[in-house]
Structures are given as C-alpha cells and as structure tokens.
C-alpha cells in the first residue's frame, strides 16, 4: 500500500508492503508527521518554534520534543565543526534541517513498533526503509542530476540505511555556511549521504554541503557514512559508497 501527502511543504511518500491492514499504519505515520509540522514549522504563526522566535514562549517552557530537538541540534553543531547550525543569519532559529530527518526516523520507528518489516518513507529525498519491496527485491533510490532533474545519475540500494540529499537546485540557496554566511555555496551542486540513521545522514549532508569541496573529505572521516557529491560535470564518491550501488 502506498500513499503520498503534502506535509512540511513537500510531498511525503510512504509505502508499506501489505494489504488493507496497512491502511491504519499509514494513517498513523502521516498523522505523526502532521503533528511535527504543526509544532516545528517556521511558516505557521502559532507553531511552537514561531512563538519561541518572537519571544512569546521560553525554551525552558517548551515541549519535551522541542527541547530534544535543540539538544540534538547542539550535538550536531559540535560534531560538524559548527557547519550545522539552526540559527539563521537573521538570528532566528530554524530547526527544520534536523527536524525532517528526526521525524522520518521516528515515523519509521512507529511502523517497526507496529510490526511492519517492509516499508519505504521518502520525504523530499530523505529516506528511511526496511526489508524488501512489494516484489521481494531491495528498495532503490535514484540520485537526480541537479542540472537536469529528469535524469537519474546513480541508483543506490540503501539496504535499511538512511539516505539524505542536500543541495540548492530545488529550494534555492537555503543552506549557508555559518562561518561565512555571505559566502555563495557553489562548489557542490548536491551531496547524497547514506548512513545508519536518516537523521544523522541529513545533518551530515547539510553540513558537508556548507563546507563545499571539503565536505566529501569530512564525510570520508565519518565512520559508517558514505557520500556521493556532484559538481558541474563531475561526480565524486567516498571510498565505500560503491557498496550501495548493487542490490
């Protein structure tokens, strides 16, 4: 069973291998993601993060989920040499760079807790999966050519790992270098990261994109993570990425 809905400003697709009994599980996963959007969207005036940003709510009075995200964001900032930072250049806080992967990871955990062994979640290119697809094969993910989105330049088989892609070719220049906010990020067109956890993969993809060319070397040093970076006319992968190109 498969469904796609617009949540967090993007199409989110969830596939669960199974019959009619899968329908309530899909509903539960989508409902959870909708709740996350209501709490963390910076575009919703009454969301919790919007109230924090305008001073109507102190972080110490915020929900446990909000405080967890802020703690995880601080951990991510330290782990990425400060290249992952939820504070925008205008001083406002935007945790969406960690919330999406966190929410996908949690939605996947809900499916697992309900006994689902075969599923696939794709939220704007950030992916969590488990088991096999409806044909009994490995789930696969196509990496788009950022210069021609109709073209798939590489197919990968995550085999239960998390997948995340960062770049500016879809949403424009929404990622910045916290150490030099005015610097244009033009060295990479996109970077795809595969790792044990979609939340961590998403954080590292964002940080590596902000680093520029140095991002791939940084990811090479991260145990358990592999990456595929695309520049103009050139693609570069980390040393262990090829393991994910075969089913």
Short mmCIF file of C-alpha atoms in Angstrom, two decimals:
data_model
loop_
_atom_site.label_atom_id
_atom_site.label_comp_id
_atom_site.label_asym_id
_atom_site.label_seq_id
_atom_site.Cartn_x
_atom_site.Cartn_y
_atom_site.Cartn_z
CA UNK A 1 0.00 0.00 0.00
CA UNK A 2 1.31 3.43 -0.97
CA UNK A 3 0.21 7.00 -0.33
CA UNK A 4 1.71 10.46 -0.85
CA UNK A 5 0.68 13.59 1.03
CA UNK A 6 1.90 17.18 1.18
CA UNK A 7 3.32 17.76 4.66
CA UNK A 8 6.14 20.08 5.80
CA UNK A 9 5.84 21.82 2.45
CA UNK A 10 6.92 18.74 0.49
CA UNK A 11 5.42 15.52 -0.87
CA UNK A 12 5.97 12.66 1.57
CA UNK A 13 5.55 9.15 0.22
CA UNK A 14 5.09 6.13 2.45
CA UNK A 15 4.94 2.57 1.16
CA UNK A 16 4.03 -0.35 3.39
CA UNK A 17 4.12 -3.84 1.96
CA UNK A 18 0.78 -5.39 2.88
CA UNK A 19 -2.93 -5.30 2.16
CA UNK A 20 -5.79 -3.36 3.73
CA UNK A 21 -4.33 -3.91 7.20
CA UNK A 22 -1.59 -1.44 6.28
CA UNK A 23 -4.03 1.49 5.89
CA UNK A 24 -4.27 2.46 9.59
CA UNK A 25 -0.49 2.23 9.89
CA UNK A 26 -0.10 4.70 7.02
CA UNK A 27 -2.65 7.00 8.67
CA UNK A 28 -0.76 6.87 11.96
CA UNK A 29 2.56 7.71 10.29
CA UNK A 30 1.08 10.62 8.32
CA UNK A 31 -0.75 11.91 11.41
CA UNK A 32 2.51 11.91 13.36
CA UNK A 33 4.33 13.82 10.61
CA UNK A 34 1.47 16.34 10.52
CA UNK A 35 1.83 16.90 14.28
CA UNK A 36 5.56 17.51 13.82
CA UNK A 37 4.82 20.09 11.12
CA UNK A 38 2.33 21.91 13.37
CA UNK A 39 4.93 22.17 16.13
CA UNK A 40 8.10 22.97 14.17
CA UNK A 41 7.05 24.86 11.02
CA UNK A 42 8.55 28.33 10.84
CA UNK A 43 5.81 29.20 8.32
CA UNK A 44 2.95 28.67 10.79
CA UNK A 45 2.41 31.72 13.00
CA UNK A 46 1.18 29.73 16.01
CA UNK A 47 3.67 26.88 15.81
CA UNK A 48 5.83 26.36 18.86
CA UNK A 49 9.03 27.39 17.08
CA UNK A 50 7.38 30.57 15.77
CA UNK A 51 6.30 31.51 19.30
CA UNK A 52 9.85 30.91 20.54
CA UNK A 53 11.27 33.09 17.77
CA UNK A 54 9.02 36.03 18.59
CA UNK A 55 9.63 35.72 22.32
CA UNK A 56 6.15 34.51 23.24
CA UNK A 57 7.49 31.20 24.60
CA UNK A 58 10.70 30.50 26.50
CA UNK A 59 12.62 27.38 25.55
CA UNK A 60 12.52 26.28 29.19
CA UNK A 61 8.71 26.21 28.92
CA UNK A 62 8.67 24.47 25.53
CA UNK A 63 7.60 20.90 24.90
CA UNK A 64 9.85 17.93 25.53
CA UNK A 65 10.05 17.40 21.74
CA UNK A 66 11.28 20.96 21.19
CA UNK A 67 13.86 20.69 23.92
CA UNK A 68 15.03 17.36 22.48
CA UNK A 69 15.50 18.94 19.05
CA UNK A 70 17.51 21.83 20.49
CA UNK A 71 19.73 19.40 22.37
CA UNK A 72 20.25 17.27 19.25
CA UNK A 73 20.97 20.40 17.20
CA UNK A 74 23.68 21.46 19.65
CA UNK A 75 25.21 17.99 19.46
CA UNK A 76 25.13 18.20 15.65
CA UNK A 77 26.79 21.62 15.71
CA UNK A 78 29.67 20.28 17.78
CA UNK A 79 30.04 17.16 15.64
CA UNK A 80 30.24 19.17 12.39
CA UNK A 81 32.73 21.86 13.45
CA UNK A 82 29.88 24.35 13.60
CA UNK A 83 28.82 23.84 9.97
CA UNK A 84 25.40 22.64 11.07
CA UNK A 85 23.67 25.45 12.93
CA UNK A 86 19.92 26.06 13.37
CA UNK A 87 20.49 29.78 13.99
CA UNK A 88 19.91 31.68 10.76
CA UNK A 89 21.91 34.75 9.74
CA UNK A 90 18.96 36.94 10.86
CA UNK A 91 19.24 35.48 14.37
CA UNK A 92 16.04 33.43 14.21
CA UNK A 93 16.01 29.72 14.92
CA UNK A 94 15.08 27.26 12.17
CA UNK A 95 15.43 23.61 13.24
CA UNK A 96 13.97 22.22 10.00
CA UNK A 97 17.42 20.94 8.97
CA UNK A 98 17.29 18.38 11.76
CA UNK A 99 13.54 18.03 12.28
CA UNK A 100 12.84 16.35 8.93
CA UNK A 101 15.31 13.52 9.40
CA UNK A 102 14.31 13.16 13.06
CA UNK A 103 10.63 12.95 12.13
CA UNK A 104 11.24 10.38 9.39
CA UNK A 105 13.31 8.29 11.78
CA UNK A 106 10.52 8.44 14.36
CA UNK A 107 7.82 7.60 11.81
CA UNK A 108 9.88 4.57 10.76
CA UNK A 109 10.19 3.55 14.42
CA UNK A 110 6.40 3.71 14.77
CA UNK A 111 6.00 1.37 11.82
CA UNK A 112 8.54 -1.05 13.25
CA UNK A 113 6.82 -0.95 16.65
CA UNK A 114 3.56 -1.90 14.92
CA UNK A 115 5.24 -4.97 13.46
CA UNK A 116 5.93 -3.67 9.95
CA UNK A 117 9.07 -5.23 8.49
CA UNK A 118 8.90 -3.89 4.91
CA UNK A 119 8.42 -0.17 4.30
CA UNK A 120 9.83 2.88 2.50
CA UNK A 121 9.49 6.55 3.52
CA UNK A 122 10.62 9.33 1.20
CA UNK A 123 10.28 12.91 2.42
CA UNK A 124 11.80 15.28 -0.10
CA UNK A 125 14.73 12.96 -0.80
CA UNK A 126 15.35 11.96 2.81
CA UNK A 127 14.66 8.26 3.10
CA UNK A 128 14.15 5.55 5.68
CA UNK A 129 13.42 1.99 4.61
CA UNK A 130 13.41 -1.57 5.87
CA UNK A 131 13.06 -5.06 4.47
CA UNK A 132 12.06 -5.66 0.86
CA UNK A 133 9.76 -4.01 -1.66
CA UNK A 134 6.47 -5.48 -2.89
CA UNK A 135 8.33 -7.61 -5.44
CA UNK A 136 10.69 -9.04 -2.83
CA UNK A 137 13.67 -7.01 -4.05
CA UNK A 138 15.79 -4.31 -2.47
CA UNK A 139 14.35 -0.82 -2.18
CA UNK A 140 16.15 1.54 -4.54
CA UNK A 141 16.72 5.28 -4.66
CA UNK A 142 17.61 7.37 -7.70
CA UNK A 143 20.03 10.28 -7.30
CA UNK A 144 18.90 13.12 -9.55
CA UNK A 145 21.15 15.12 -11.80
CA UNK A 146 20.91 18.59 -10.19
CA UNK A 147 21.41 20.16 -13.62
CA UNK A 148 18.65 18.06 -15.24
CA UNK A 149 16.21 16.62 -12.72
CA UNK A 150 14.66 14.35 -15.33
CA UNK A 151 17.91 12.38 -15.37
CA UNK A 152 18.93 9.84 -12.73
CA UNK A 153 22.71 9.72 -12.49
CA UNK A 154 23.01 6.89 -9.96
CA UNK A 155 20.72 4.27 -8.45
CA UNK A 156 21.53 3.20 -4.90
CA UNK A 157 20.20 0.41 -2.70
CA UNK A 158 20.24 1.62 0.92
CA UNK A 159 19.51 -1.82 2.44
CA UNK A 160 17.93 -0.37 5.54
CA UNK A 161 20.29 2.60 5.88
CA UNK A 162 19.18 6.22 5.99
CA UNK A 163 19.61 8.40 2.89
CA UNK A 164 19.65 12.20 2.67
CA UNK A 165 20.47 14.67 -0.10
CA UNK A 166 21.33 18.35 0.30
CA UNK A 167 21.69 20.97 -2.40
CA UNK A 168 20.32 24.24 -3.68
CA UNK A 169 18.94 23.05 -7.02
CA UNK A 170 15.34 22.56 -5.77
CA UNK A 171 14.77 25.10 -2.98
CA UNK A 172 17.39 27.66 -3.93
CA UNK A 173 20.09 28.95 -1.59
CA UNK A 174 18.51 27.85 1.71
CA UNK A 175 21.76 26.35 3.11
CA UNK A 176 24.53 28.68 4.25
CA UNK A 177 27.99 28.49 5.78
CA UNK A 178 27.56 29.55 9.43
CA UNK A 179 31.21 30.62 9.49
CA UNK A 180 30.77 32.89 6.45
CA UNK A 181 27.02 33.46 5.88
CA UNK A 182 27.53 35.69 2.85
CA UNK A 183 29.68 33.13 1.00
CA UNK A 184 27.88 31.66 -2.01
CA UNK A 185 27.82 27.85 -1.86
CA UNK A 186 28.70 26.96 -5.43
CA UNK A 187 31.38 24.27 -5.05
CA UNK A 188 28.86 21.41 -4.85
CA UNK A 189 25.55 21.10 -6.68
CA UNK A 190 24.31 18.30 -4.44
CA UNK A 191 25.55 15.74 -1.98
CA UNK A 192 23.88 12.47 -1.02
CA UNK A 193 24.77 10.75 2.25
CA UNK A 194 24.00 7.17 3.28
CA UNK A 195 24.39 6.12 6.90
CA UNK A 196 22.94 4.17 9.80
CA UNK A 197 20.33 6.80 10.65
CA UNK A 198 18.41 9.16 8.36
CA UNK A 199 18.56 11.98 10.93
CA UNK A 200 22.35 11.81 11.12
CA UNK A 201 22.64 11.43 7.34
CA UNK A 202 20.52 14.57 6.89
CA UNK A 203 22.61 16.58 9.35
CA UNK A 204 25.89 15.48 7.76
CA UNK A 205 24.61 16.16 4.24
CA UNK A 206 23.66 19.71 5.23
CA UNK A 207 26.98 20.34 6.98
CA UNK A 208 29.04 18.84 4.15
CA UNK A 209 27.22 20.96 1.56
CA UNK A 210 28.01 24.07 3.66
CA UNK A 211 31.69 23.04 3.75
CA UNK A 212 31.93 22.90 -0.04
CA UNK A 213 34.57 20.66 -1.61
CA UNK A 214 35.98 19.86 1.80
CA UNK A 215 32.66 18.25 2.65
CA UNK A 216 33.48 14.96 0.94
CA UNK A 217 36.76 14.62 2.83
CA UNK A 218 34.88 15.34 6.06
CA UNK A 219 32.36 12.60 5.26
CA UNK A 220 35.16 10.19 4.40
CA UNK A 221 36.30 10.58 8.00
CA UNK A 222 32.86 9.79 9.44
CA UNK A 223 32.68 6.11 10.34
CA UNK A 224 29.62 4.36 8.91
CA UNK A 225 28.74 7.09 6.41
CA UNK A 226 29.30 7.25 2.66
CA UNK A 227 28.58 10.04 0.19
CA UNK A 228 28.16 10.95 -3.46
CA UNK A 229 28.87 14.57 -4.40
CA UNK A 230 28.06 16.25 -7.70
CA UNK A 231 29.84 19.29 -9.10
CA UNK A 232 29.46 20.70 -12.62
CA UNK A 233 30.13 17.72 -14.88
CA UNK A 234 31.88 15.75 -12.14
CA UNK A 235 30.71 13.23 -9.54
CA UNK A 236 32.88 12.09 -6.64
CA UNK A 237 32.12 9.38 -4.11
CA UNK A 238 33.64 8.30 -0.83
CA UNK A 239 35.67 5.10 -0.75
CA UNK A 240 32.87 2.82 0.45
CA UNK A 241 29.95 4.26 -1.49
CA UNK A 242 30.07 1.61 -4.23
CA UNK A 243 28.67 -0.99 -1.83
CA UNK A 244 25.29 0.72 -2.16
CA UNK A 245 25.22 0.66 -5.97
CA UNK A 246 24.43 -3.04 -6.21
CA UNK A 247 21.24 -4.77 -4.98
#
